[in-house]
Coordinates of C-alpha atoms and ligand atoms in Angstrom, one line a residue:
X1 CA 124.4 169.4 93.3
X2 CA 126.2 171.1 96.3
X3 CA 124.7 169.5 99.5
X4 CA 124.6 172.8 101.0
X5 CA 122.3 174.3 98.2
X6 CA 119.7 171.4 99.1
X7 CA 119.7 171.9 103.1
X8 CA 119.4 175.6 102.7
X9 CA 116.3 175.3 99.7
X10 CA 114.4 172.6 101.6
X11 CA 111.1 173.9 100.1
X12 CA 112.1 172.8 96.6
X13 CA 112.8 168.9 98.0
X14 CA 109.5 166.8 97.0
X15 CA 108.6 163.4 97.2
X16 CA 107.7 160.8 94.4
X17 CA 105.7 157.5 95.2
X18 CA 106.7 154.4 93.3
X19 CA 103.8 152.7 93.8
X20 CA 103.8 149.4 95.4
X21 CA 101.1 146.3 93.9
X22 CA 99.7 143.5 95.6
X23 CA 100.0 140.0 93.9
X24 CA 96.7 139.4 96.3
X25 CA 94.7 142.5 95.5
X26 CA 96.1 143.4 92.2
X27 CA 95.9 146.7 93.8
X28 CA 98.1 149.2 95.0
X29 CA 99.0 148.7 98.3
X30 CA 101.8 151.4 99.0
X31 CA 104.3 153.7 97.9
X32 CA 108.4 154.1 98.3
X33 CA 109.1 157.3 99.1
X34 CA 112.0 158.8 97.1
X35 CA 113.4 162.4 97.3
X36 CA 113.5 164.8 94.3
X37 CA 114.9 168.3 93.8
X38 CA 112.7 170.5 91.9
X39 CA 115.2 172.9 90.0
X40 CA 112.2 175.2 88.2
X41 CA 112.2 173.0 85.1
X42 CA 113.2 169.1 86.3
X43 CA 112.4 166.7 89.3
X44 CA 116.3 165.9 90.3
X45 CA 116.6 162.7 91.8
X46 CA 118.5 163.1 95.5
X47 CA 120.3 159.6 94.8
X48 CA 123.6 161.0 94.8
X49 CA 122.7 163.2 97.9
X50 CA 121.9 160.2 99.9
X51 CA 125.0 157.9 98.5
X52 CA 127.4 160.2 99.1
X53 CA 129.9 159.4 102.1
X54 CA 130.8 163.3 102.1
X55 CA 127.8 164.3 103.0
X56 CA 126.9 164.6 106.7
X57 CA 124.6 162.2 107.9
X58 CA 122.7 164.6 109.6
X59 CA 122.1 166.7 106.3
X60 CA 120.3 163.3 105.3
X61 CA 118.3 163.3 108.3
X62 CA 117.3 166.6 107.9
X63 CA 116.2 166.0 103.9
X64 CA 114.7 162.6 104.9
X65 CA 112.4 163.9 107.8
X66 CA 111.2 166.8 105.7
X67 CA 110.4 163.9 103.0
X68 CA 108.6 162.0 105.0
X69 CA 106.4 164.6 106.9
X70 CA 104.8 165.9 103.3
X71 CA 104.2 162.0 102.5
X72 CA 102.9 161.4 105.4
X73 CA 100.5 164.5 105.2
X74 CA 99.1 163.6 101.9
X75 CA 98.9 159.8 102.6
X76 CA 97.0 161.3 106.0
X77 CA 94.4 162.6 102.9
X78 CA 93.7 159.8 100.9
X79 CA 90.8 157.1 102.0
X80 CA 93.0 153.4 101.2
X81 CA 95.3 152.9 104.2
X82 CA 98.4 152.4 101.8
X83 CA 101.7 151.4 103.3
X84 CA 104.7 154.1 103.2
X85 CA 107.9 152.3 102.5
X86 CA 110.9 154.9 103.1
X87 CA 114.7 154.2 102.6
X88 CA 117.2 154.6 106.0
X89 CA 120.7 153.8 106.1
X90 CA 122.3 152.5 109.1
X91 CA 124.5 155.8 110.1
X92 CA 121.1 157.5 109.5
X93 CA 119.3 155.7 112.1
X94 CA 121.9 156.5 114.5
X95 CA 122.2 160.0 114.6
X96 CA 120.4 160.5 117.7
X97 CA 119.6 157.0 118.5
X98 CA 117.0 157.3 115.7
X99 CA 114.9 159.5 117.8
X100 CA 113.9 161.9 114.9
X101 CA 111.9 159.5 113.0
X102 CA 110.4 157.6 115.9
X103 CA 109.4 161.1 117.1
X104 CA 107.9 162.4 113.4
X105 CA 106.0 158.6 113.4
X106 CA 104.7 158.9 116.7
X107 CA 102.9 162.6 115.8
X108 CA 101.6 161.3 112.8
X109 CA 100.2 158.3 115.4
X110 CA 98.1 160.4 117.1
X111 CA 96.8 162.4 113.6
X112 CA 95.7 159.1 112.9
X113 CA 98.5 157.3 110.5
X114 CA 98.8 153.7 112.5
X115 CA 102.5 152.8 112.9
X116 CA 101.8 149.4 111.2
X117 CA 101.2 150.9 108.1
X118 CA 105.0 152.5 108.0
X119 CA 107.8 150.1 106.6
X120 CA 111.5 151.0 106.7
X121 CA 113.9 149.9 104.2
X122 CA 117.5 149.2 105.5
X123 CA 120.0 147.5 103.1
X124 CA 121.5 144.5 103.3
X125 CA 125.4 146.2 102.4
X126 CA 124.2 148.3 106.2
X127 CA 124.8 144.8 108.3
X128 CA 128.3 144.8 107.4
X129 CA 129.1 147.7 110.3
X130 CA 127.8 148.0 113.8
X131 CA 124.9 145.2 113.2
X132 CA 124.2 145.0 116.3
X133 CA 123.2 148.3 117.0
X134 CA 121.5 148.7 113.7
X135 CA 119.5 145.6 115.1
X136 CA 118.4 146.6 118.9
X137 CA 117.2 149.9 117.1
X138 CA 115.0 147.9 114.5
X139 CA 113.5 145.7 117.1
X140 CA 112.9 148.6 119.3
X141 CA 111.0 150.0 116.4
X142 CA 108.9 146.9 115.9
X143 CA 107.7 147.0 119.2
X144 CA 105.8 150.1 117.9
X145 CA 104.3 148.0 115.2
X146 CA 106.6 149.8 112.2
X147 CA 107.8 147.1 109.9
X148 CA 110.8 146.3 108.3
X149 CA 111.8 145.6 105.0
X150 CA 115.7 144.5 103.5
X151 CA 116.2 146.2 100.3
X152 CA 118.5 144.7 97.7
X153 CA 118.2 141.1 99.1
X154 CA 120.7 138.5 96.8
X155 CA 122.0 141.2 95.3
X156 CA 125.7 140.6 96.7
X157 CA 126.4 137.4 99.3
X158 CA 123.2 137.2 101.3
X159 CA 123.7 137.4 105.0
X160 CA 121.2 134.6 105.7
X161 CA 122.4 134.7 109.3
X162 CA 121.4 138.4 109.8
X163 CA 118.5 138.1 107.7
X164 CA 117.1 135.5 110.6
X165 CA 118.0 137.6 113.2
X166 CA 116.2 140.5 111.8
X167 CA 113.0 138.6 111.0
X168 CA 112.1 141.4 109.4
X169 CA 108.7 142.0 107.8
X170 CA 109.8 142.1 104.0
X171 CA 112.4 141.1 101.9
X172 CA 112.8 143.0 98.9
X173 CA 114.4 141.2 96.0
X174 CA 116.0 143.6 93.1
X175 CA 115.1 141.6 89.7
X176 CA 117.7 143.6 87.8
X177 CA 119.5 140.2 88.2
X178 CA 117.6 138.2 86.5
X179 CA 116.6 140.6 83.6
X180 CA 117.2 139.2 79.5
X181 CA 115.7 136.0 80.6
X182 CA 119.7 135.4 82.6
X183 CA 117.6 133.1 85.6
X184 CA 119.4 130.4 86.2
X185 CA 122.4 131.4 88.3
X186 CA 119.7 133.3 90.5
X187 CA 117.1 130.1 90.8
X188 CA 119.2 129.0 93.5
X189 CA 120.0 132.1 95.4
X190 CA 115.9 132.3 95.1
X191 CA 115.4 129.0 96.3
X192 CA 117.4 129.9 99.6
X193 CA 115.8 133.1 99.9
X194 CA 112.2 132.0 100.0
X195 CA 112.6 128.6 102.1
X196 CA 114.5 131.6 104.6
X197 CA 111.0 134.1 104.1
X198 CA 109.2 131.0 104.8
X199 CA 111.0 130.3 108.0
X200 CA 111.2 133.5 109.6
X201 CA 107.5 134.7 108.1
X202 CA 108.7 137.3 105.5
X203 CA 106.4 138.5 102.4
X204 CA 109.0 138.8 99.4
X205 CA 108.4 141.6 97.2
X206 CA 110.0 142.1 94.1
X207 CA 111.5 145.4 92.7
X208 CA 113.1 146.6 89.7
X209 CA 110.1 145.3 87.4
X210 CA 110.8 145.9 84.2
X211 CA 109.6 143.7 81.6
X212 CA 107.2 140.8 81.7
X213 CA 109.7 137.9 82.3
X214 CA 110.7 139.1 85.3
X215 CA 107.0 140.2 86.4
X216 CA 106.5 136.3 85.8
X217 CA 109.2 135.1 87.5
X218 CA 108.0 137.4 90.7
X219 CA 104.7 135.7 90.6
X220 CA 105.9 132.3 90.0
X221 CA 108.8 132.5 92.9
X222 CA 106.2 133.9 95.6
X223 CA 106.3 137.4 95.2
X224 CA 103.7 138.6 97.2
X225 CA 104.6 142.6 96.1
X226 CA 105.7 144.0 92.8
X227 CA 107.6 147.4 92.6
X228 CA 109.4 148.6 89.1
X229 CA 108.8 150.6 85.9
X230 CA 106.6 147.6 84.4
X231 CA 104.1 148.6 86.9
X232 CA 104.3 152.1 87.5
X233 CA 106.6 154.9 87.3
X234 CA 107.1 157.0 90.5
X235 CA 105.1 160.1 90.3
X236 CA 104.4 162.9 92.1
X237 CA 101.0 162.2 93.8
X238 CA 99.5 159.0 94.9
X239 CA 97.8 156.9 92.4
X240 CA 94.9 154.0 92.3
X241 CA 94.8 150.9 90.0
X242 CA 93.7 152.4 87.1
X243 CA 97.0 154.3 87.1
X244 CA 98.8 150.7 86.7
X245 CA 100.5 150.5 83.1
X246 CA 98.9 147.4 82.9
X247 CA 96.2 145.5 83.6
X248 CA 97.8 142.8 86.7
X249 CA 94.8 140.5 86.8
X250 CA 94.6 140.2 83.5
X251 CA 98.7 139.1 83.5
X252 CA 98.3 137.0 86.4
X253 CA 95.2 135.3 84.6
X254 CA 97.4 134.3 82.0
X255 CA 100.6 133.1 84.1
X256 CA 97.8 130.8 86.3
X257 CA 96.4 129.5 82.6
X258 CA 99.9 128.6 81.4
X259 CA 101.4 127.2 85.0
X260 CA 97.9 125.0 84.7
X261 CA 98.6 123.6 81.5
X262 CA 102.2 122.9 82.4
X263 CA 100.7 120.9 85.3
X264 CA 98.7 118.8 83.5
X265 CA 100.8 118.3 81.0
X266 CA 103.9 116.7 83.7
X267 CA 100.8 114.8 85.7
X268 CA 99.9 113.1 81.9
X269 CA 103.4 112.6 81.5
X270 CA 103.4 110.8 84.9
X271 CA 100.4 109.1 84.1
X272 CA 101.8 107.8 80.7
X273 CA 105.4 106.6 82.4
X274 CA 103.5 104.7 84.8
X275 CA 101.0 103.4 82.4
X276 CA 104.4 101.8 80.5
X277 CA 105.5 100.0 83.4
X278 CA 102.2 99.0 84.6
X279 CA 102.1 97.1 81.0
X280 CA 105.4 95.0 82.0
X281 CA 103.5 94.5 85.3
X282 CA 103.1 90.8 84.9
X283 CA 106.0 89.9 83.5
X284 CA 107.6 90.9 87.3
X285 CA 109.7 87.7 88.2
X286 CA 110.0 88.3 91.8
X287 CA 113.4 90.0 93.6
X288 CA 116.0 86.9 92.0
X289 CA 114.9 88.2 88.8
X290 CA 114.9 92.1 89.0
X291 CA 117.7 92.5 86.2
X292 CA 115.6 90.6 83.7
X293 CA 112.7 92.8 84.6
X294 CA 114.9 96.2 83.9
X295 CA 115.8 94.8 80.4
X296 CA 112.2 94.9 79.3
X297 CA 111.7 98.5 81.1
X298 CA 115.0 100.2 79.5
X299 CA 113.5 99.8 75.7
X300 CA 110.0 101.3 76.3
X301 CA 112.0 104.2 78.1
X302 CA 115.0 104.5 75.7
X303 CA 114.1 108.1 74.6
X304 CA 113.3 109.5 78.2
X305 CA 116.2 107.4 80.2
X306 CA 119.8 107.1 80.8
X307 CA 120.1 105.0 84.3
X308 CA 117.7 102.3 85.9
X309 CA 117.7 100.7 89.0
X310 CA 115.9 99.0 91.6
X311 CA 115.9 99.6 95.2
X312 CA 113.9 97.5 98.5
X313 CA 112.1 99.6 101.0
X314 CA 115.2 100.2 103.2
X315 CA 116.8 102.2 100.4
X316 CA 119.5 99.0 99.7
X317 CA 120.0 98.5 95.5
X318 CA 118.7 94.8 94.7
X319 CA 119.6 95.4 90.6
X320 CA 122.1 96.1 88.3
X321 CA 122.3 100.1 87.3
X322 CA 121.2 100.0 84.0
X323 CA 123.2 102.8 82.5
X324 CA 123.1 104.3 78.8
X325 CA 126.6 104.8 77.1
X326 CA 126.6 106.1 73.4
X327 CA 123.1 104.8 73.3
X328 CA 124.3 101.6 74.8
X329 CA 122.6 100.5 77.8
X330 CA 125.0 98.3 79.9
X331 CA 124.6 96.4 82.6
X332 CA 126.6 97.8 85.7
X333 CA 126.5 95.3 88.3
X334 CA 129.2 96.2 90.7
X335 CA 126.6 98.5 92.1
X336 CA 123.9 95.9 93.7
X337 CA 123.8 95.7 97.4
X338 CA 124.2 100.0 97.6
X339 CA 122.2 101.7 100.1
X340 CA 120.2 105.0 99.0
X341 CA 118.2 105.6 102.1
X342 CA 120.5 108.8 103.0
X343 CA 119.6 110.4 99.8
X344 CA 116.5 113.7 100.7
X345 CA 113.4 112.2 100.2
X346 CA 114.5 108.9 99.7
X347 CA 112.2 106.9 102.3
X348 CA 109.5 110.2 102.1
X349 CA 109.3 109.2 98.8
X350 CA 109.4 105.3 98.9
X351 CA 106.7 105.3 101.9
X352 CA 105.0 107.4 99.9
X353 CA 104.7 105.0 97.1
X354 CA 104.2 102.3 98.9
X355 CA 100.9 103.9 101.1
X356 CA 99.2 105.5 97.6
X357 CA 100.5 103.0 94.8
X358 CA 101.6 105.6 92.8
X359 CA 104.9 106.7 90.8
X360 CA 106.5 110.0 91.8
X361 CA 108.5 112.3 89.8
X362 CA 111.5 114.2 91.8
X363 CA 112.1 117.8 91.1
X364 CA 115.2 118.5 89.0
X365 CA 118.2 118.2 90.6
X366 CA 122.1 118.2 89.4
X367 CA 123.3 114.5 89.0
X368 CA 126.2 113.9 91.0
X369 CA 127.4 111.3 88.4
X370 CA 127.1 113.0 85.3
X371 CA 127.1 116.8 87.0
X372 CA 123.6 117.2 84.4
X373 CA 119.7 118.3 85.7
X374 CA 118.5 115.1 86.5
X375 CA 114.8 114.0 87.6
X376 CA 113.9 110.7 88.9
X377 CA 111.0 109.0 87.8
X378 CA 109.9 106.2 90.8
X379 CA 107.2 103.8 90.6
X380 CA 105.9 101.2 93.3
X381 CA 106.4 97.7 91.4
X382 CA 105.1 95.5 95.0
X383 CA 105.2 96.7 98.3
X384 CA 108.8 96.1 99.3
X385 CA 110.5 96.3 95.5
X386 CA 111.1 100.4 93.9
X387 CA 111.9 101.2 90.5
X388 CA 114.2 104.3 89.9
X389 CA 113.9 106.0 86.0
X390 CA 116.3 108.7 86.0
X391 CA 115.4 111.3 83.1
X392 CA 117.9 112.3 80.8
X393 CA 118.5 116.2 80.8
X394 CA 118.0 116.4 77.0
X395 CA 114.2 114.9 77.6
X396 CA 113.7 117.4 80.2
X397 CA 115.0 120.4 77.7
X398 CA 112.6 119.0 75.0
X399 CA 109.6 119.2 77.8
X400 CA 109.0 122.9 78.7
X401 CA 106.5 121.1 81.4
X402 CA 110.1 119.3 83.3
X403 CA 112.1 122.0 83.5
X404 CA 110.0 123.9 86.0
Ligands
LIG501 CA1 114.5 150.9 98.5

């Protein structure tokens, strides 16, 4: 469509609210804002309008204010105080300093629609030119209580660093990525991205819903907002619960029931692990004799296990490794006297066992050795002696309950 024919027919340019649902409320919470043309028969969508270099920015400006003043109108109407989300490149904000829309928000202000409420979506791909700009305008902003949001977080190489200085409000996370059940690549990105919302305060909501794995994996990763098709469609007016395509609290009822079970079934695991080496407890021969005691450990954990050792409290190896070759164990002891206290968690872990008692399983974790998702099984054996079960990944595969 010629950008000329959509500046000079503004009055056919509508809005569409994708509605926005709360993993809290199981409600809807807000809307994204997204332009359609309405040619007489279709609702266009203006995503090549706003994508397209060619067009001036200050056509944009002009569609995107006359957007937001009919949204803002009817969301004026309606009794829930949703949020309005609405999209804003950088070169957008600019023109004018980003007067326009601080001007349209501040009129609405006094109608009653409380900045707060009013969340701007910039895009991470926008930090790449004139950051530091786009950032003094965005902080500006907050200090009128408008929040921020950055859309299409992991999608390319996340700018972690720009991220923090933002501290924006929300980070949106596009679960395109992760759609066919293709996860694993992405657990990691996700693993940065919400130790990074939890640092700088940021609610992640997830977008791009389309089918229940991902809707899961939202839920299960922190997502405190879902957006996308699985949901609800955008549509033309604002819309309540009932409108949802399905019923959330019913879903989430179901995730909680499974992530349950899965609990319980790695505590009984635990409980069983430690159960086998309580057994062996008395035939403990004291630190001279720790190899002796591994020998009897490494056949009651011959399905679960491919390396053994034992470590003091300050992290230094007093064993042999037991290791499993070919389903072979052999004795390895070239690696007595190592020190492990540097390892994460290693002295969390062993103080830990030595205050309550009781074993602790690691979370997975690639194995530097055999470059395979590892966990550690550790249990207590006296106060000063530490017994290290490292789980084979082929155990953990069989055990839907160890690989989360
Ligand atoms: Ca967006």
């Amino acid at each position: 469509m010629d950008p000329l024919d959509i500046i000079d027919n503004l009055h056919n340019i509508k809005p569409v609210y994708q509605p926005i649902v709360s993993a809290i409320k199981h409600d809807v919470i807000g809307y994204e804002v997204l332009g359609r043309y309405d040619n007489g028969n279709d609702l266009v969508s203006l995503g090549t309008f706003f994508h397209d270099e060619e067009v001036p920015d200050e056509f944009k400006v002009e569609v995107d204010q006359h957007l937001l003043k009919i949204a803002m109108k009817e969301m004026l109407g309606s009794e829930k105080e949703e949020y309005l989300f609405i999209n804003r490149n950088a070169k957008q904000l600019m023109v004018n300093d980003g007067e326009d829309l601080l001007e349209t928000l501040l009129l609405f202000e006094q109608k009653g629609f409380s900045m707060n409420r009013v969340v701007i979506e910039v895009t991470e791909h926008d930090f790449d030119e004139e950051f530091e700009v786009l950032s003094h305008l965005l902080q500006y902003y907050k200090t009128f209580g408008i929040q921020i949001a950055v859309d299409h977080v992991g999608a390319k190489s996340s700018n972690i660093d720009r991220i923090r200085q933002l501290e924006p409000h929300i980070l949106k996370i596009d679960t395109t990525i992760i759609r066919n059940q293709n996860a694993e690549g992405f657990q990691d990105v996700m693993y940065s991205l919400s130790m990074l919302a939890r640092r700088i305060g940021a609610a992640l909501l997830f977008e791009n819903i389309e089918d229940d794995f991902q809707l899961h994996f939202a839920w299960k990763h922190g997502g405190r907002f879902y957006q996308g098709y699985f949901l609800a469609k955008p549509v033309d007016h604002l819309v309540s619960k009932e409108a949802l395509t399905l019923n959330l609290s019913k879903k989430i009822a179901a995730y909680v029931f499974r992530e349950k079970s899965l609990v319980q079934q790695r505590l009984h695991l635990i409980l069983l692990w430690e159960r086998k080496v309580r057994e062996l407890q008395p035939k403990w021969g004291g630190p001279k004799k720790v190899d002796g005691f591994i020998d009897l450990v490494k056949d009651r954990f011959d399905e679960e296990s491919f390396r053994m050792f034992i470590c003091n409290s300050d992290g230094q190896q007093v064993s042999s490794n037991f290791r499993k070759r070919l389903d072979v164990w052999e004795v390895e002891s070239d690696q007595k006297g190592s020190n492990w206290a540097f390892r994460p968690y290693f002295l969390e872990n062993v103080m830990q066992m030595k205050t309550t008692g009781k074993g602790i399983l690691s979370d997975n974790y690639s194995d530097i050795e055999t470059k395979e998702m590892i966990r550690t099984f550790s249990v207590p054996l006296t106060d000063e002696y530490f017994l290290f079960i490292d789980i084979r990944y082929s155990f953990i595969y069989d055990h839907e309950c160890l690989l989360v």
